[in-house]
């Protein structure tokens, strides 16, 4: 049997501890399937003497992950700390510069520095693997990088944040508040250290930026993503969506259009009978449309220690099986120097259906005025209903719900702005895009 593959793990949080446990418990099985043992030789974390329920006493300890990347006796540097800069960036860069292979679950790091790191890995003949960075345990990176080679992809979209999907599912099924559901997601270890990253859509955006590059061969453009989180979604929206035959999901969507590539993250209404609408709880889903293959939908666990560790383990196993000096698969699907510049399609040109929820003063002419403003902006309505005969507040205000046929975002924005000038609107209008699988 070949020499052991020596790995160093930086970060012993939920995922790091799960990985150590699996590597310890499945050592024999992994040695057989990979053709060589995989041995942890070094670890680094913020605190040494914490009870993590695992034995790390035989590994070299490093207070500083950068020192571990530079000095430890390892072949693979596994980065599970998170964060787009700081120690995560410095240590991954140091490891690659030394010619070590790197496995990371860090979507923020890749969204920001992925192209430069991929270039460095290529220069050094090292592998930079990051399956766990997008959609947890779903092998979407491998699918895009390897299995779909030669396909042209027109759209890739998905539910890529377990915390948001968990919250939306619990709100819908249990009628619980947003805050209660978020607290549960944190307790279960799904949420980021800073949960605003989950609920405001940044985490999905980081993952989408990586998928866009792999799907379309463009440079990573995380700052070009249109972003809306789920913090404004109310039980009223969820119930109204259900009445209309939809469910609300936080989707990340990247799509080729005539003017460029649209990248957007926002709460989205999906038809209740579509497969993606059935994806509940912390489960993730990634769907894509490819010209040779057709449609592909992958569904699986998107967050949590074991699911993420499973993807990290797969990346480590790939390195263990790789032949030294052999041609490697480029990290981003093609050599970093051959990625094309990203050309953004403006959000105002987005075409699709819209759900619009308005709280209005209950007086004659409001319905007619809303319909007129829509018509003036060439928006065709699928339905317009006064959602409840009951007033929504003590002032007697009512809710009106509109669903449009496919239209331009610019037209919707103009129509809503015109309605806001009429004086009968109460509070902010709610606008949710509809996505058809
Ligand atoms: N906080 C993330 C989620 C973890 O909820 O999906 C996986 O990236």
XYZ file of C-alpha atoms and ligand atoms in Angstrom:
445
model
C 0.000 0.000 0.000
C 1.214 3.524 -0.832
C 2.383 5.958 1.839
C -0.233 7.586 4.033
C -1.729 10.888 2.930
C -0.991 13.282 5.786
C -3.574 15.937 6.448
C -3.735 18.992 8.662
C -7.117 20.369 9.683
C -7.564 24.054 10.493
C -10.830 24.697 12.304
C -12.443 22.313 14.783
C -16.028 23.566 14.769
C -19.080 21.498 13.819
C -17.612 20.354 10.491
C -14.012 19.904 11.668
C -15.038 17.717 14.596
C -17.340 15.631 12.365
C -14.461 15.150 9.904
C -11.983 14.077 12.595
C -14.494 11.605 13.963
C -15.177 10.068 10.537
C -11.468 9.848 9.646
C -10.774 8.121 12.961
C -13.716 5.724 12.790
C -13.417 4.803 9.100
C -9.629 4.645 8.787
C -9.564 1.043 7.519
C -12.396 1.502 5.025
C -10.793 4.681 3.644
C -7.389 3.022 3.305
C -8.980 0.293 1.190
C -11.057 2.579 -1.050
C -8.307 5.176 -1.510
C -5.446 2.708 -1.837
C -3.559 4.382 0.993
C -4.214 5.402 4.583
C -5.404 8.931 5.319
C -3.780 10.174 8.514
C -4.429 13.337 10.446
C -1.068 14.663 11.606
C -1.809 18.258 12.588
C -4.707 20.384 13.788
C -5.272 24.034 14.519
C -8.163 25.829 16.203
C -8.763 28.873 18.337
C -8.825 27.019 21.659
C -6.794 23.944 22.467
C -8.379 22.720 25.685
C -12.037 22.508 24.769
C -13.943 19.274 25.174
C -14.976 18.442 21.625
C -15.721 14.798 22.261
C -12.782 13.697 20.079
C -9.211 12.748 20.914
C -6.729 15.092 19.230
C -3.856 14.429 21.641
C -1.731 12.551 19.106
C -1.801 15.327 16.488
C 0.651 18.229 16.338
C -1.130 21.292 17.647
C -0.797 24.712 16.012
C -2.217 27.869 17.557
C -1.824 29.599 14.221
C -3.213 28.002 11.030
C -0.769 29.954 8.869
C 2.153 28.390 10.759
C 0.537 25.001 10.275
C 0.180 25.662 6.527
C 3.828 26.673 6.322
C 5.518 24.214 8.670
C 3.424 21.131 9.439
C 4.397 17.735 8.069
C 1.316 17.421 5.851
C 0.327 16.795 2.220
C -3.119 18.355 2.421
C -4.255 21.490 4.220
C -7.963 21.302 5.125
C -9.428 24.721 5.841
C -12.651 24.655 7.875
C -12.411 27.992 9.659
C -14.545 30.165 7.378
C -14.301 33.861 6.665
C -13.282 35.469 3.401
C -10.032 37.003 4.589
C -7.835 36.798 7.659
C -6.340 33.483 8.685
C -8.417 31.456 6.245
C -7.094 33.343 3.237
C -3.538 33.631 4.538
C -3.279 29.962 5.438
C -4.786 28.637 2.188
C -2.475 30.896 0.211
C 0.528 29.761 2.260
C -0.389 26.092 1.815
C -0.797 26.405 -1.969
C 2.407 28.444 -2.257
C 4.174 25.535 -0.580
C 2.637 23.136 -3.121
C 0.252 21.497 -0.639
C -3.162 20.388 -1.840
C -6.005 22.313 -0.230
C -9.531 21.272 0.651
C -11.840 24.008 1.862
C -15.524 24.441 2.671
C -15.145 28.207 2.597
C -17.536 29.765 0.083
C -16.810 33.325 1.198
C -13.091 32.834 0.586
C -13.689 31.344 -2.864
C -16.273 33.962 -3.837
C -13.712 36.661 -3.092
C -10.339 35.085 -3.938
C -11.254 31.922 -5.867
C -9.697 32.888 -9.196
C -6.372 33.956 -7.659
C -6.243 30.823 -5.503
C -7.085 28.582 -8.476
C -4.295 30.252 -10.457
C -1.842 29.680 -7.606
C -2.917 26.026 -7.308
C -2.388 25.529 -11.050
C 1.065 27.115 -10.918
C 2.022 24.808 -8.075
C 0.459 21.659 -9.563
C -1.694 21.431 -6.450
C -5.363 20.557 -6.141
C -7.816 23.056 -4.698
C -11.026 21.178 -3.875
C -14.137 22.784 -2.430
C -17.143 20.479 -2.834
C -18.437 21.372 0.628
C -18.509 25.084 -0.174
C -21.724 24.827 -2.218
C -24.900 22.995 -1.177
C -23.195 20.995 1.592
C -23.208 17.290 0.786
C -24.594 17.572 -2.783
C -21.777 16.773 -5.252
C -22.566 19.705 -7.532
C -18.986 20.926 -7.958
C -17.840 17.544 -9.207
C -20.875 17.349 -11.489
C -20.091 20.723 -13.068
C -16.331 20.296 -13.176
C -16.256 16.752 -14.490
C -19.526 15.013 -15.310
C -21.056 17.800 -17.426
C -17.938 18.623 -19.423
C -18.914 19.679 -22.966
C -22.451 20.735 -22.038
C -23.576 24.340 -22.427
C -25.602 25.405 -19.430
C -28.375 27.972 -19.807
C -29.626 28.245 -16.218
C -28.545 26.968 -12.826
C -30.556 27.644 -9.711
C -31.204 26.248 -6.329
C -31.990 26.300 -2.661
C -28.504 26.648 -1.222
C -29.002 27.868 2.302
C -30.287 25.295 4.748
C -30.984 27.884 7.423
C -33.309 29.927 5.194
C -35.075 26.856 3.878
C -35.469 25.543 7.409
C -36.957 28.867 8.545
C -39.367 29.183 5.606
C -40.484 25.569 5.980
C -41.058 25.853 9.734
C -42.908 29.160 9.349
C -45.197 27.594 6.761
C -45.794 24.244 8.447
C -45.883 25.247 12.114
C -46.988 28.866 11.871
C -43.950 29.827 13.981
C -42.328 33.254 13.954
C -39.237 34.011 11.927
C -37.196 34.615 15.101
C -38.165 31.305 16.735
C -37.228 29.362 13.586
C -33.875 31.153 13.277
C -33.026 30.358 16.897
C -33.762 26.669 16.238
C -31.575 26.650 13.112
C -28.726 28.134 15.158
C -29.176 25.593 17.925
C -29.041 22.762 15.379
C -25.752 24.049 13.945
C -27.024 25.004 10.476
C -26.545 28.742 10.651
C -23.340 30.654 10.003
C -21.456 32.168 12.960
C -23.082 35.422 11.859
C -26.640 34.360 10.875
C -27.237 37.618 9.016
C -25.131 35.984 6.301
C -27.783 33.299 5.960
C -30.994 35.298 6.224
C -29.838 38.262 4.163
C -28.789 35.989 1.326
C -24.993 36.535 1.357
C -24.267 32.858 1.949
C -26.428 31.868 -1.032
C -24.764 34.613 -3.087
C -21.282 33.279 -2.346
C -22.367 29.801 -3.438
C -24.105 31.136 -6.536
C -21.000 33.086 -7.573
C -18.991 29.846 -7.494
C -21.628 27.919 -9.453
C -21.862 30.673 -12.071
C -18.153 30.377 -12.753
C -18.281 26.600 -13.068
C -21.457 26.684 -15.175
C -20.576 29.527 -17.537
C -16.775 29.689 -17.498
C -16.744 33.315 -16.352
C -14.638 34.952 -13.665
C -16.167 34.902 -10.186
C -18.351 37.997 -9.783
C -19.840 37.862 -6.298
C -20.292 41.645 -6.160
C -22.481 41.597 -9.282
C -25.249 39.561 -7.677
C -28.676 41.081 -7.114
C -29.421 40.292 -3.475
C -32.548 40.161 -1.318
C -32.821 38.046 1.837
C -35.844 36.539 3.584
C -36.154 38.968 6.488
C -39.163 40.721 4.906
C -41.123 37.544 4.240
C -44.179 37.319 6.464
C -46.663 34.614 7.313
C -49.141 36.608 5.171
C -46.897 36.160 2.118
C -46.468 32.462 2.820
C -50.227 31.983 3.211
C -51.070 34.057 0.142
C -48.534 32.081 -1.890
C -50.120 28.833 -0.694
C -53.599 30.079 -1.695
C -52.277 30.790 -5.193
C -50.575 27.388 -5.533
C -47.012 28.458 -4.740
C -44.398 28.071 -2.012
C -41.734 30.614 -1.142
C -38.069 29.596 -1.312
C -34.849 31.587 -1.174
C -33.370 30.800 -4.579
C -30.018 31.654 -6.108
C -30.383 31.818 -9.889
C -27.780 32.299 -12.618
C -29.108 32.499 -16.137
C -27.768 33.315 -19.573
C -29.705 36.119 -21.259
C -29.217 38.065 -24.495
C -27.474 40.871 -22.619
C -25.249 38.855 -20.280
C -25.549 36.648 -17.229
C -28.174 37.346 -14.613
C -27.144 36.408 -11.066
C -29.809 36.912 -8.443
C -30.654 35.766 -4.933
C -34.138 36.524 -3.664
C -37.237 35.002 -2.100
C -39.010 33.287 -4.953
C -42.434 31.769 -5.488
C -42.206 28.342 -7.081
C -45.252 26.309 -8.193
C -46.295 24.059 -5.328
C -46.327 20.955 -7.536
C -42.723 21.453 -8.759
C -40.060 19.177 -7.272
C -38.034 22.090 -5.923
C -41.085 23.313 -3.988
C -41.101 20.010 -2.087
C -37.536 20.535 -0.816
C -38.063 21.183 2.868
C -36.057 21.994 5.953
C -32.287 22.089 5.833
C -32.255 20.152 2.545
C -30.684 21.898 -0.453
C -31.395 21.467 -4.151
C -29.514 22.519 -7.268
C -31.184 22.378 -10.679
C -29.618 23.084 -14.042
C -30.464 23.037 -17.708
C -27.733 21.684 -19.964
C -27.957 21.323 -23.737
C -26.654 17.781 -24.086
C -27.884 16.284 -20.838
C -31.168 18.186 -20.435
C -32.472 18.990 -16.973
C -30.761 17.827 -13.826
C -31.945 18.253 -10.245
C -29.858 17.251 -7.272
C -31.375 17.231 -3.802
C -29.602 16.508 -0.534
C -28.436 17.701 2.866
C -27.026 21.197 2.572
C -25.815 22.019 6.059
C -24.742 20.404 9.284
C -21.551 18.705 10.418
C -21.831 15.247 8.877
C -23.247 16.343 5.502
C -20.520 18.949 5.048
C -17.812 16.608 6.343
C -18.963 14.007 3.802
C -18.182 16.431 0.966
C -14.823 17.377 2.527
C -13.986 13.711 2.860
C -14.777 13.102 -0.817
C -12.356 15.895 -1.749
C -9.634 14.402 0.461
C -10.249 10.956 -1.032
C -9.878 12.380 -4.565
C -6.469 13.735 -3.572
C -5.493 10.426 -1.989
C -6.348 8.634 -5.246
C -4.642 11.166 -7.549
C -1.318 10.255 -9.084
C 1.601 12.574 -8.243
C 2.518 14.733 -11.242
C -0.556 13.673 -13.276
C -2.673 16.239 -15.108
C -5.243 17.590 -12.641
C -8.792 18.846 -13.197
C -8.664 22.656 -12.961
C -10.357 23.858 -9.771
C -12.801 26.124 -11.585
C -13.533 23.718 -14.409
C -11.120 25.362 -16.833
C -7.692 26.957 -16.306
C -8.103 30.201 -14.375
C -6.426 32.163 -17.212
C -9.132 30.982 -19.634
C -12.135 32.211 -17.636
C -13.959 34.948 -19.554
C -14.854 38.302 -18.035
C -18.269 38.331 -16.384
C -20.880 40.441 -18.206
C -23.800 41.345 -15.999
C -27.393 41.332 -17.250
C -29.149 44.151 -15.408
C -31.888 43.154 -12.992
C -34.291 45.736 -14.399
C -34.281 43.685 -17.644
C -35.226 40.481 -15.826
C -38.324 38.871 -17.279
C -40.681 36.773 -15.225
C -43.925 36.662 -13.299
C -44.419 38.737 -10.139
C -46.498 38.459 -6.984
C -47.364 41.864 -5.561
C -49.025 42.283 -2.156
C -50.425 45.715 -1.364
C -52.081 46.963 1.811
C -54.508 49.664 0.791
C -57.088 52.049 2.161
C -60.544 50.541 1.624
C -62.209 53.015 -0.736
C -63.838 53.126 -4.135
C -61.552 53.273 -7.137
C -58.481 51.610 -5.599
C -58.868 48.391 -7.610
C -59.412 50.375 -10.803
C -56.413 52.597 -10.125
C -54.111 49.634 -9.494
C -55.294 47.909 -12.681
C -54.782 51.136 -14.653
C -51.214 51.683 -13.385
C -50.440 48.110 -14.366
C -51.922 48.530 -17.843
C -50.057 51.825 -18.362
C -46.833 49.882 -17.829
C -47.918 47.133 -20.245
C -48.193 44.552 -17.478
C -50.601 41.728 -18.154
C -52.297 40.468 -14.976
C -52.952 36.819 -14.301
C -55.058 37.702 -11.255
C -55.965 40.547 -8.939
C -57.842 39.717 -5.764
C -58.792 41.329 -2.521
C -57.169 38.641 -0.445
C -59.367 38.804 2.602
C -62.716 40.378 3.225
C -61.494 41.066 6.753
C -59.576 44.312 7.314
C -55.861 43.788 8.105
C -55.871 46.407 10.863
C -58.121 48.601 12.979
C -58.028 51.321 10.308
C -59.982 48.957 8.053
C -57.208 48.580 5.451
C -57.377 45.658 3.022
C -54.901 43.429 1.245
C -54.816 43.230 -2.545
C -52.761 40.566 -4.260
C -51.719 40.709 -7.881
C -50.019 38.047 -9.956
C -48.584 39.140 -13.286
C -47.856 37.225 -16.448
C -44.218 37.337 -17.582
C -43.125 40.946 -17.644
C -40.010 43.108 -17.317
C -38.792 44.006 -13.840
C -38.445 47.638 -14.949
C -42.179 47.763 -15.757
C -43.086 46.325 -12.356
C -40.879 48.848 -10.574
C -42.479 51.713 -12.510
C -46.017 50.493 -11.894
C -45.397 50.043 -8.158
C -43.798 53.514 -7.956
C -46.851 54.980 -9.705
C -49.191 53.173 -7.267
C -47.158 54.517 -4.344
C -47.870 58.069 -5.555
C -51.649 57.532 -5.497
C -51.940 57.964 -1.730
C -54.049 54.887 -0.861
C -51.144 52.539 -0.154
C -50.400 51.637 3.470
C -46.882 50.453 4.335
C -44.386 49.042 1.868
C -45.542 46.973 -1.117
C -44.282 43.400 -1.164
C -42.942 42.174 -4.508
C -41.856 38.534 -4.916
C -40.561 37.087 -8.175
C -42.005 33.876 -9.561
C -39.641 31.260 -11.025
C -40.823 28.472 -13.266
C -38.760 25.248 -13.176
N -25.237 28.294 6.970
C -25.213 27.458 5.819
C -26.623 27.001 5.529
C -24.307 26.277 6.063
O -27.517 27.277 6.327
O -26.848 26.374 4.517
C -23.798 25.653 4.820
O -23.094 26.545 4.023
